[in-house]
Short mmCIF file of C-alpha atoms in Angstrom, two decimals:
data_model
loop_
_atom_site.label_atom_id
_atom_site.label_comp_id
_atom_site.label_asym_id
_atom_site.label_seq_id
_atom_site.Cartn_x
_atom_site.Cartn_y
_atom_site.Cartn_z
CA MET U 5 27.19 84.35 95.93
CA ARG U 6 24.53 86.98 96.25
CA CYS U 7 25.24 87.64 99.92
CA LEU U 8 28.88 88.70 99.36
CA LEU U 9 30.57 91.76 97.89
CA LEU U 10 34.08 91.54 96.47
CA LEU U 11 36.22 94.26 97.99
CA LYS U 12 38.65 96.17 95.84
CA PHE U 13 41.79 94.78 97.44
CA ILE U 14 43.74 91.57 97.46
CA LEU U 15 46.29 90.75 100.14
CA ILE U 16 49.44 89.31 98.60
CA PHE U 17 51.53 87.25 101.02
CA SER U 18 54.80 88.73 99.84
CA VAL U 19 53.85 92.28 100.91
CA PHE U 20 53.68 91.32 104.59
CA THR U 21 57.12 92.18 105.92
CA GLY U 22 58.36 94.10 108.91
CA ASN U 23 56.80 94.63 112.32
CA ALA U 24 53.73 92.49 112.98
CA GLN U 25 51.92 95.26 114.84
CA ASN U 26 52.43 97.65 111.94
CA GLN U 27 50.98 95.03 109.61
CA ALA U 28 47.92 94.65 111.81
CA ASN U 29 47.46 98.42 111.92
CA GLN U 30 47.83 98.65 108.16
CA TRP U 31 45.10 96.13 107.44
CA ASN U 32 42.86 97.22 110.31
CA ILE U 33 42.18 100.36 108.27
CA GLN U 34 40.60 98.31 105.49
CA LEU U 35 39.45 95.07 107.04
CA ARG U 36 36.31 94.82 109.17
CA THR U 37 35.10 92.19 111.57
CA GLY U 38 33.14 89.67 109.54
CA ASP U 39 35.17 90.02 106.34
CA LEU U 40 35.86 86.64 104.74
CA LEU U 41 39.43 85.93 103.63
CA PHE U 42 39.63 83.43 100.76
CA CYS U 43 43.06 81.91 100.06
CA SER U 44 44.03 81.04 96.52
CA ALA U 45 44.85 77.42 95.77
CA ASN U 46 48.50 76.35 95.98
CA THR U 47 50.42 73.38 94.66
CA GLY U 48 49.94 71.04 97.63
CA THR U 49 48.22 67.69 97.12
CA LEU U 50 45.12 68.52 99.18
CA SER U 51 44.90 72.02 97.70
CA LYS U 52 44.99 70.63 94.17
CA ALA U 53 42.40 67.99 94.99
CA ILE U 54 40.04 70.61 96.44
CA ASP U 55 40.56 72.96 93.52
CA GLN U 56 40.00 70.28 90.87
CA VAL U 57 36.50 69.45 92.08
CA THR U 58 35.27 72.82 93.37
CA GLN U 59 36.43 75.64 91.12
CA THR U 60 33.56 77.47 89.46
CA GLY U 61 35.38 79.51 86.83
CA ALA U 62 38.76 80.67 85.57
CA GLY U 63 39.01 83.33 88.28
CA THR U 64 37.83 81.15 91.15
CA HIS U 65 40.55 79.00 92.66
CA PHE U 66 40.23 79.05 96.44
CA ASP U 67 41.12 76.26 98.85
CA HIS U 68 40.77 77.94 102.26
CA VAL U 69 38.66 80.57 104.02
CA GLY U 70 38.70 82.35 107.37
CA ILE U 71 36.81 85.21 108.99
CA ALA U 72 38.35 88.44 110.29
CA GLU U 73 37.87 89.80 113.79
CA ILE U 74 39.23 93.25 114.62
CA LEU U 75 40.05 93.84 118.28
CA ASN U 76 41.65 97.17 119.21
CA ASP U 77 44.55 97.48 116.74
CA THR U 78 44.93 93.78 115.96
CA VAL U 79 43.47 91.83 113.05
CA TRP U 80 42.64 88.23 114.00
CA VAL U 81 41.46 85.44 111.71
CA LEU U 82 39.24 82.61 112.93
CA HIS U 83 39.57 79.53 110.75
CA ALA U 84 39.87 75.73 110.65
CA ALA U 85 43.12 74.24 109.36
CA PRO U 86 44.26 70.61 108.96
CA GLN U 87 47.20 70.78 111.38
CA LYS U 88 45.60 73.19 113.87
CA GLY U 89 41.87 72.52 113.98
CA VAL U 90 39.69 75.53 114.73
CA CYS U 91 41.99 78.36 115.74
CA ARG U 92 42.31 82.11 116.12
CA GLU U 93 45.49 83.69 114.74
CA THR U 94 46.79 87.12 113.92
CA ILE U 95 46.51 87.92 110.25
CA ASP U 96 50.30 87.76 110.03
CA ARG U 97 50.30 84.16 111.24
CA PHE U 98 47.35 83.30 109.02
CA LEU U 99 49.16 84.60 105.94
CA ASP U 100 52.50 83.12 106.95
CA HIS U 101 51.40 79.47 106.76
CA ASP U 102 52.28 79.24 103.08
CA LYS U 103 55.34 80.84 101.50
CA SER U 104 54.21 80.29 97.89
CA PRO U 105 54.88 83.55 95.98
CA ALA U 106 51.73 83.12 93.88
CA ARG U 107 49.45 82.64 96.88
CA SER U 108 47.04 85.46 97.65
CA VAL U 109 44.01 86.25 99.78
CA VAL U 110 40.88 87.80 98.30
CA VAL U 111 38.60 89.59 100.74
CA TYR U 112 34.83 89.47 100.51
CA ARG U 113 32.37 91.36 102.71
CA LEU U 114 28.77 90.45 103.49
CA LYS U 115 26.22 92.82 102.00
CA SER U 116 24.97 95.38 104.51
CA ARG U 117 21.63 93.65 105.11
CA TYR U 118 23.55 90.71 106.60
CA PHE U 119 25.78 92.75 108.95
CA LYS U 120 23.47 92.03 111.89
CA ALA U 121 24.50 88.37 111.72
CA ILE U 122 28.20 89.07 112.26
CA PRO U 123 28.38 89.60 116.06
CA SER U 124 26.68 86.30 116.86
CA ALA U 125 28.77 84.53 114.21
CA ILE U 126 32.00 85.75 115.82
CA GLN U 127 30.72 84.82 119.26
CA LYS U 128 29.89 81.32 118.06
CA GLY U 129 33.25 81.11 116.32
CA THR U 130 35.10 81.71 119.58
CA THR U 131 33.10 78.99 121.35
CA LEU U 132 34.29 76.49 118.74
CA LEU U 133 38.00 77.24 119.17
CA GLY U 134 39.98 74.06 119.82
CA GLN U 135 37.64 71.81 117.87
CA PRO U 136 39.49 69.33 115.62
CA TYR U 137 39.74 69.57 111.85
CA ASN U 138 37.10 67.49 110.07
CA CYS U 139 39.27 65.52 107.65
CA THR U 140 36.35 63.42 106.37
CA TYR U 141 34.54 66.55 105.08
CA ILE U 142 31.30 64.94 106.19
CA ILE U 143 29.17 67.56 107.97
CA LYS U 144 27.85 65.21 110.65
CA ASP U 145 31.37 64.10 111.68
CA GLN U 146 33.32 65.62 114.54
CA GLY U 147 35.14 68.90 114.02
CA TYR U 148 35.07 71.41 111.18
CA TYR U 149 36.80 72.00 107.88
CA CYS U 150 37.33 75.60 106.80
CA SER U 151 34.16 76.37 104.84
CA GLU U 152 32.07 74.15 107.12
CA TYR U 153 33.23 76.33 110.02
CA ILE U 154 32.10 79.52 108.22
CA TYR U 155 28.80 77.86 107.30
CA GLU U 156 28.26 76.87 110.94
CA LEU U 157 28.93 80.40 112.21
CA PHE U 158 26.14 81.83 110.04
CA LYS U 159 23.87 78.77 110.11
CA SER U 160 21.16 80.32 112.26
CA ASP U 161 20.86 83.20 109.77
CA SER U 162 20.76 80.91 106.70
CA ILE U 163 23.25 83.10 104.83
CA PHE U 164 25.14 80.17 103.29
CA THR U 165 23.77 76.86 102.04
CA LEU U 166 25.04 73.31 101.65
CA ASN U 167 25.25 71.56 98.29
CA PRO U 168 25.93 67.95 97.22
CA MET U 169 29.69 67.36 97.26
CA THR U 170 31.57 65.74 94.40
CA PHE U 171 35.03 64.22 94.32
CA ARG U 172 34.99 63.27 90.65
CA ASP U 173 37.14 64.54 87.80
CA PRO U 174 34.86 66.90 85.82
CA GLY U 175 36.30 65.53 82.57
CA THR U 176 36.22 61.77 83.16
CA GLY U 177 33.57 61.38 85.86
CA GLN U 178 35.96 59.15 87.82
CA PHE U 179 37.01 59.79 91.40
CA LEU U 180 40.23 61.80 91.45
CA SER U 181 43.14 59.72 92.73
CA GLY U 182 43.93 62.25 95.45
CA TRP U 183 40.45 61.84 96.94
CA SER U 184 40.38 58.06 96.45
CA ASP U 185 43.69 57.81 98.33
CA HIS U 186 42.49 60.21 101.05
CA TYR U 187 39.39 58.19 101.85
CA LYS U 188 41.18 54.87 101.49
CA LYS U 189 43.56 55.99 104.26
CA LEU U 190 40.57 56.95 106.39
CA GLY U 191 38.95 53.59 105.72
CA ILE U 192 35.63 55.03 104.58
CA PRO U 193 33.85 55.37 101.22
CA VAL U 194 34.18 58.61 99.26
CA PRO U 195 31.16 60.67 100.46
CA GLU U 196 30.00 61.54 96.95
CA GLY U 197 26.71 63.45 96.98
CA GLU U 198 26.78 64.15 100.73
CA PRO U 199 25.83 67.74 101.70
CA GLY U 200 28.80 70.03 102.16
CA CYS U 201 30.47 73.26 101.12
CA ASN U 202 33.80 74.54 99.86
CA PRO U 203 35.66 77.86 99.63
CA ASN U 204 34.71 78.31 95.98
#
């Protein structure tokens, strides 16, 4: 993505031990408001389903994204999660939701010409707190999924774009069973080709 710069650090979940305030201080030195935190895919059913249809290369395996907000000496993350909806959590809580030892967070930063969009994005993000999680992944439906939330925050600045979604196995062209089951439970057709976005 031409609008993002990969920073030279990766947050590994296992390094976050000890006092929460010390952790916030530690990462406040490096993180800035507006930094995007991309979580690596794990072994959960939904994570695997997302990763199977969205990864773009051997080094790209993300299934979740949030945005950092630094207030005083605390690092907060605004994000949308299945069990929580749109929420604002300390970075410690954000990283603590998955104990998988292989799970990591890669931090990207908008290029400097886009910095002016960050304050309004954060402001909009706070107004959306409490919205439900959009489990259909259809943009027009109520609530937000993680990357949809980030897209919405920067929508007025056109920094990110939507693309046709796919839920098919890249090898066979058939709908992946995880997605077929997901939409069967919801009682709606798989929204193949609908506009959307994903962490990758």
